[in-house]
Amino acid sequence: MKEPDELISIIVPVYNAGQYIEEAIEMVRAQTYENWELILVDDCSTDDSRERIEKCMEKEGGKIRLIKKEANEGAAKARNTGIRAAAGRYIAFLDADDVWMKDKLEKELAFMKEKQAAFVFTAYEFGDDKAKGTGKVVHVPETLSYHKALSRTVIFTTTVLLDTAKTGRELIQMPVVKSEDTATWWKILRNGFTAYGLNEVLAIYRRPAKSLSSNKLEAIRRIWNLYRREEKLSVGYSFYNLFFWAVRATLRRIV
């Protein structure tokens, strides 16, 4: 393993991801940026996820680490476990069923250094249940501030890269709420950071028809709760942001 100052720690929460996990590991192995560690946090899977991971670990030496949780606690706590265990300066998140382009890490880290940023994210494309691109691309703005982020959930977790030398590790710990990733991005931005968007598709969001995020009423309920309970926004400002969030979310799926 190379210098920790250039090391990217990739954190993957795993729960019954046996059908995807080997593909995810191979995808990380194929990255053109080679100074990475892969931290797989198994959240008490009941399928063969652990066995598949252990088989892959035999081929890779110390670059892949498996953390076996003793209780199922959800994705937020699984990611937080990975953050605490990470050796790298940079933190990237990957969900086991999503896809990275092979130069994702290389391009994103170069972009982060160019912008001297602490927080970057990229464009992505929706994929079907086989992760084949559908042609629906989510383009991202050049920058995103806290107040702009409230009305657009354009940051996709699998595209994020964070520099913990600038943010620290405590700030990027995820709260245990629904849509914990969005709550985390808002928390980071609220603390004075700006997110920089690399408007290049470097990931595919595998989106089965019955995924949680496709349940529109549930999505509205989750975003409203974030406004009121996490961000403590007024009712009026919450409705303002919710309106623009809904318009953008609809356009993102049909355009």
Coordinates of C-alpha atoms in Angstrom, one line a residue:
M1 CA 0.0 0.0 0.0
K2 CA 1.3 3.5 -0.9
E3 CA 1.4 6.7 1.1
P4 CA -1.7 7.3 3.2
D5 CA -1.8 10.9 2.1
E6 CA -2.7 9.8 -1.4
L7 CA -4.7 6.8 -0.4
I8 CA -8.4 6.6 -1.2
S9 CA -10.5 4.6 1.2
I10 CA -13.6 3.2 -0.6
I11 CA -16.4 2.3 1.8
V12 CA -19.1 -0.1 0.8
P13 CA -22.0 -1.0 3.1
V14 CA -23.0 -4.6 2.4
Y15 CA -26.3 -6.2 3.2
N16 CA -27.4 -9.2 1.2
A17 CA -25.5 -8.0 -1.8
G18 CA -24.2 -11.4 -2.9
Q19 CA -25.5 -11.0 -6.4
Y20 CA -23.5 -7.8 -6.9
I21 CA -20.5 -7.8 -4.6
E22 CA -18.0 -9.7 -6.7
E23 CA -18.7 -7.4 -9.7
A24 CA -18.2 -4.4 -7.4
I25 CA -14.9 -5.7 -6.1
E26 CA -13.7 -6.4 -9.7
M27 CA -14.8 -2.9 -10.7
V28 CA -12.6 -1.4 -8.0
R29 CA -9.7 -3.6 -8.9
A30 CA -10.0 -2.3 -12.5
Q31 CA -9.6 1.4 -11.5
T32 CA -6.9 3.3 -13.3
Y33 CA -6.0 4.9 -9.9
E34 CA -4.4 2.1 -8.0
N35 CA -3.7 3.7 -4.5
W36 CA -6.9 2.6 -2.8
E37 CA -8.2 0.4 0.0
L38 CA -11.6 -1.2 -0.2
I39 CA -13.5 -1.5 3.1
L40 CA -16.5 -3.7 3.0
V41 CA -18.8 -3.4 6.0
D42 CA -21.1 -6.4 6.3
D43 CA -24.2 -5.4 8.1
C44 CA -25.1 -9.0 9.2
S45 CA -26.1 -10.3 5.7
T46 CA -28.1 -13.5 5.7
D47 CA -27.0 -14.5 2.1
D48 CA -23.6 -15.5 0.9
S49 CA -22.1 -12.0 0.8
R50 CA -19.4 -12.7 3.4
E51 CA -18.3 -15.9 1.7
R52 CA -18.0 -14.2 -1.7
I53 CA -16.0 -11.3 -0.2
E54 CA -13.6 -13.6 1.6
K55 CA -13.0 -15.5 -1.7
C56 CA -12.2 -12.3 -3.4
M57 CA -9.9 -11.2 -0.6
E58 CA -7.7 -14.2 -1.1
K59 CA -6.6 -12.8 -4.5
E60 CA -5.9 -9.2 -3.3
G61 CA -3.8 -9.3 -0.2
G62 CA -4.3 -6.4 2.2
K63 CA -6.1 -3.9 -0.1
I64 CA -9.5 -5.4 0.7
R65 CA -10.8 -5.4 4.2
L66 CA -14.0 -7.0 5.5
I67 CA -15.6 -5.7 8.7
K68 CA -18.2 -8.0 10.1
K69 CA -20.8 -6.2 12.2
E70 CA -22.3 -8.0 15.1
A71 CA -25.8 -6.4 14.7
N72 CA -27.7 -5.1 11.7
E73 CA -27.8 -1.3 12.1
G74 CA -28.4 0.1 8.6
A75 CA -26.4 1.8 5.9
A76 CA -25.6 5.0 7.9
K77 CA -23.9 3.1 10.8
A78 CA -22.2 0.7 8.4
R79 CA -20.6 3.7 6.5
N80 CA -19.6 5.3 9.8
T81 CA -17.9 2.1 10.8
G82 CA -16.0 2.3 7.5
I83 CA -15.1 5.9 8.0
R84 CA -13.6 5.2 11.4
A85 CA -11.6 2.2 10.1
A86 CA -10.3 4.1 7.0
A87 CA -6.6 4.6 6.6
G88 CA -6.8 7.0 3.7
R89 CA -7.0 10.7 3.5
Y90 CA -9.7 10.6 0.9
I91 CA -13.1 8.9 1.4
A92 CA -15.2 7.5 -1.5
F93 CA -18.5 5.8 -1.1
L94 CA -19.8 3.0 -3.3
D95 CA -23.0 1.0 -3.0
A96 CA -22.6 -2.6 -4.0
D97 CA -25.1 -2.5 -6.8
D98 CA -23.8 0.7 -8.5
V99 CA -21.2 1.0 -11.2
W100 CA -18.0 3.2 -11.6
M101 CA -16.3 4.0 -14.8
K102 CA -12.7 2.6 -14.7
D103 CA -11.2 6.1 -14.5
K104 CA -13.6 7.4 -11.9
L105 CA -11.1 7.7 -9.0
E106 CA -8.3 9.1 -11.2
K107 CA -10.4 11.8 -12.8
E108 CA -12.2 12.8 -9.6
L109 CA -9.1 13.1 -7.5
A110 CA -7.4 15.2 -10.2
F111 CA -10.5 17.4 -10.3
M112 CA -10.5 17.8 -6.5
K113 CA -6.8 18.8 -6.5
E114 CA -7.5 21.3 -9.4
K115 CA -10.3 23.0 -7.4
Q116 CA -8.5 22.6 -4.1
A117 CA -11.8 21.3 -2.9
A118 CA -12.8 19.2 0.2
F119 CA -16.0 17.8 -1.4
V120 CA -16.5 16.8 -5.0
F121 CA -19.1 14.8 -6.9
T122 CA -19.8 13.9 -10.5
A123 CA -22.6 13.5 -13.0
Y124 CA -24.2 10.0 -13.4
E125 CA -26.5 8.0 -15.5
F126 CA -29.5 6.0 -14.5
G127 CA -29.2 2.3 -15.3
D128 CA -31.6 -0.6 -15.4
D129 CA -31.5 -3.6 -13.1
K130 CA -28.5 -4.9 -15.1
A131 CA -26.7 -1.5 -14.7
K132 CA -27.1 -0.8 -18.4
G133 CA -27.3 2.9 -19.0
T134 CA -30.8 4.2 -19.9
G135 CA -29.6 7.4 -21.5
K136 CA -31.0 9.5 -18.6
V137 CA -28.1 11.5 -17.4
V138 CA -28.1 13.7 -14.3
H139 CA -25.8 16.7 -15.0
V140 CA -24.3 18.5 -12.0
P141 CA -23.6 22.2 -11.3
E142 CA -20.1 23.6 -11.1
T143 CA -20.6 24.4 -7.4
L144 CA -23.2 23.7 -4.8
S145 CA -23.7 25.7 -1.6
Y146 CA -25.9 24.8 1.3
H147 CA -28.9 26.9 0.4
K148 CA -28.8 25.7 -3.3
A149 CA -28.4 22.1 -2.2
L150 CA -31.7 22.2 -0.1
S151 CA -33.8 22.4 -3.3
R152 CA -31.9 19.8 -5.4
T153 CA -30.8 16.3 -4.3
V154 CA -28.3 16.1 -7.2
I155 CA -25.4 14.6 -5.2
F156 CA -25.4 10.9 -5.7
T157 CA -23.5 9.1 -2.9
T158 CA -21.6 6.7 -5.2
T159 CA -20.0 9.8 -6.9
V160 CA -18.8 11.6 -3.8
L161 CA -15.1 12.1 -2.9
L162 CA -14.2 13.8 0.4
D163 CA -10.8 15.1 1.7
T164 CA -10.7 14.4 5.4
A165 CA -7.6 16.5 5.8
K166 CA -10.0 19.5 5.3
T167 CA -13.3 18.2 6.6
G168 CA -12.1 16.1 9.4
R169 CA -13.8 12.7 10.0
E170 CA -16.4 13.7 12.6
L171 CA -18.2 16.0 10.2
I172 CA -18.7 13.3 7.6
Q173 CA -20.2 10.8 10.0
M174 CA -23.7 10.1 8.8
P175 CA -26.8 10.6 11.0
V176 CA -29.2 7.7 11.5
V177 CA -32.1 9.1 9.6
K178 CA -33.8 8.2 6.3
S179 CA -31.9 9.8 3.4
E180 CA -28.8 9.9 5.7
D181 CA -26.6 10.6 2.7
T182 CA -28.5 13.8 1.8
A183 CA -28.5 14.9 5.4
T184 CA -24.7 14.4 5.5
W185 CA -24.0 16.5 2.4
W186 CA -26.2 19.3 3.8
K187 CA -24.3 19.1 7.2
I188 CA -21.0 19.5 5.4
L189 CA -22.2 22.4 3.3
R190 CA -23.8 24.1 6.3
N191 CA -20.4 24.1 8.0
G192 CA -19.0 26.4 5.3
F193 CA -17.7 24.0 2.6
T194 CA -18.6 24.2 -1.1
A195 CA -19.2 21.1 -3.2
Y196 CA -17.7 21.1 -6.6
G197 CA -19.4 19.2 -9.5
L198 CA -17.5 17.4 -12.2
N199 CA -20.0 17.3 -15.0
E200 CA -18.9 14.0 -16.5
V201 CA -20.7 10.7 -16.2
L202 CA -18.4 8.5 -14.0
A203 CA -21.0 6.3 -12.4
I204 CA -24.2 4.4 -13.2
Y205 CA -27.1 4.4 -10.7
R206 CA -28.7 0.9 -10.9
R207 CA -32.3 1.7 -10.3
P208 CA -34.7 -1.3 -10.2
A209 CA -38.3 -0.3 -10.8
K210 CA -39.3 -1.0 -7.2
S211 CA -36.4 0.7 -5.5
L212 CA -37.0 2.8 -2.4
S213 CA -36.0 6.0 -4.2
S214 CA -38.7 5.3 -6.9
N215 CA -41.5 5.6 -4.3
K216 CA -42.4 9.2 -4.8
L217 CA -44.6 9.7 -1.7
E218 CA -41.9 8.1 0.6
A219 CA -39.3 10.4 -1.0
I220 CA -41.4 13.5 -0.3
R221 CA -41.9 12.3 3.3
R222 CA -38.2 11.8 3.7
I223 CA -37.1 15.1 2.3
W224 CA -39.8 17.0 4.4
N225 CA -38.5 15.3 7.5
L226 CA -35.0 16.4 6.7
Y227 CA -36.1 20.0 6.3
R228 CA -38.1 20.1 9.5
R229 CA -36.3 17.8 11.9
E230 CA -32.6 17.8 10.8
E231 CA -32.3 21.3 9.3
K232 CA -34.9 23.0 11.5
L233 CA -36.2 25.0 8.6
S234 CA -39.5 27.0 8.9
V235 CA -42.6 25.6 7.4
G236 CA -42.6 28.3 4.7
Y237 CA -38.9 27.8 3.7
S238 CA -39.5 24.0 3.8
F239 CA -42.4 24.3 1.3
Y240 CA -40.3 26.6 -0.9
N241 CA -37.5 24.2 -1.1
L242 CA -39.8 21.2 -1.5
F243 CA -41.5 22.8 -4.5
F244 CA -38.2 23.3 -6.4
W245 CA -36.9 19.9 -5.2
A246 CA -40.0 18.2 -6.7
V247 CA -39.7 20.0 -10.0
R248 CA -36.1 19.1 -10.4
A249 CA -36.6 15.5 -9.2
T250 CA -39.3 15.1 -11.8
L251 CA -37.2 16.6 -14.6
R252 CA -34.2 14.5 -13.7
R253 CA -36.2 11.3 -14.3
I254 CA -38.0 12.3 -17.5
V255 CA -35.4 14.3 -19.4

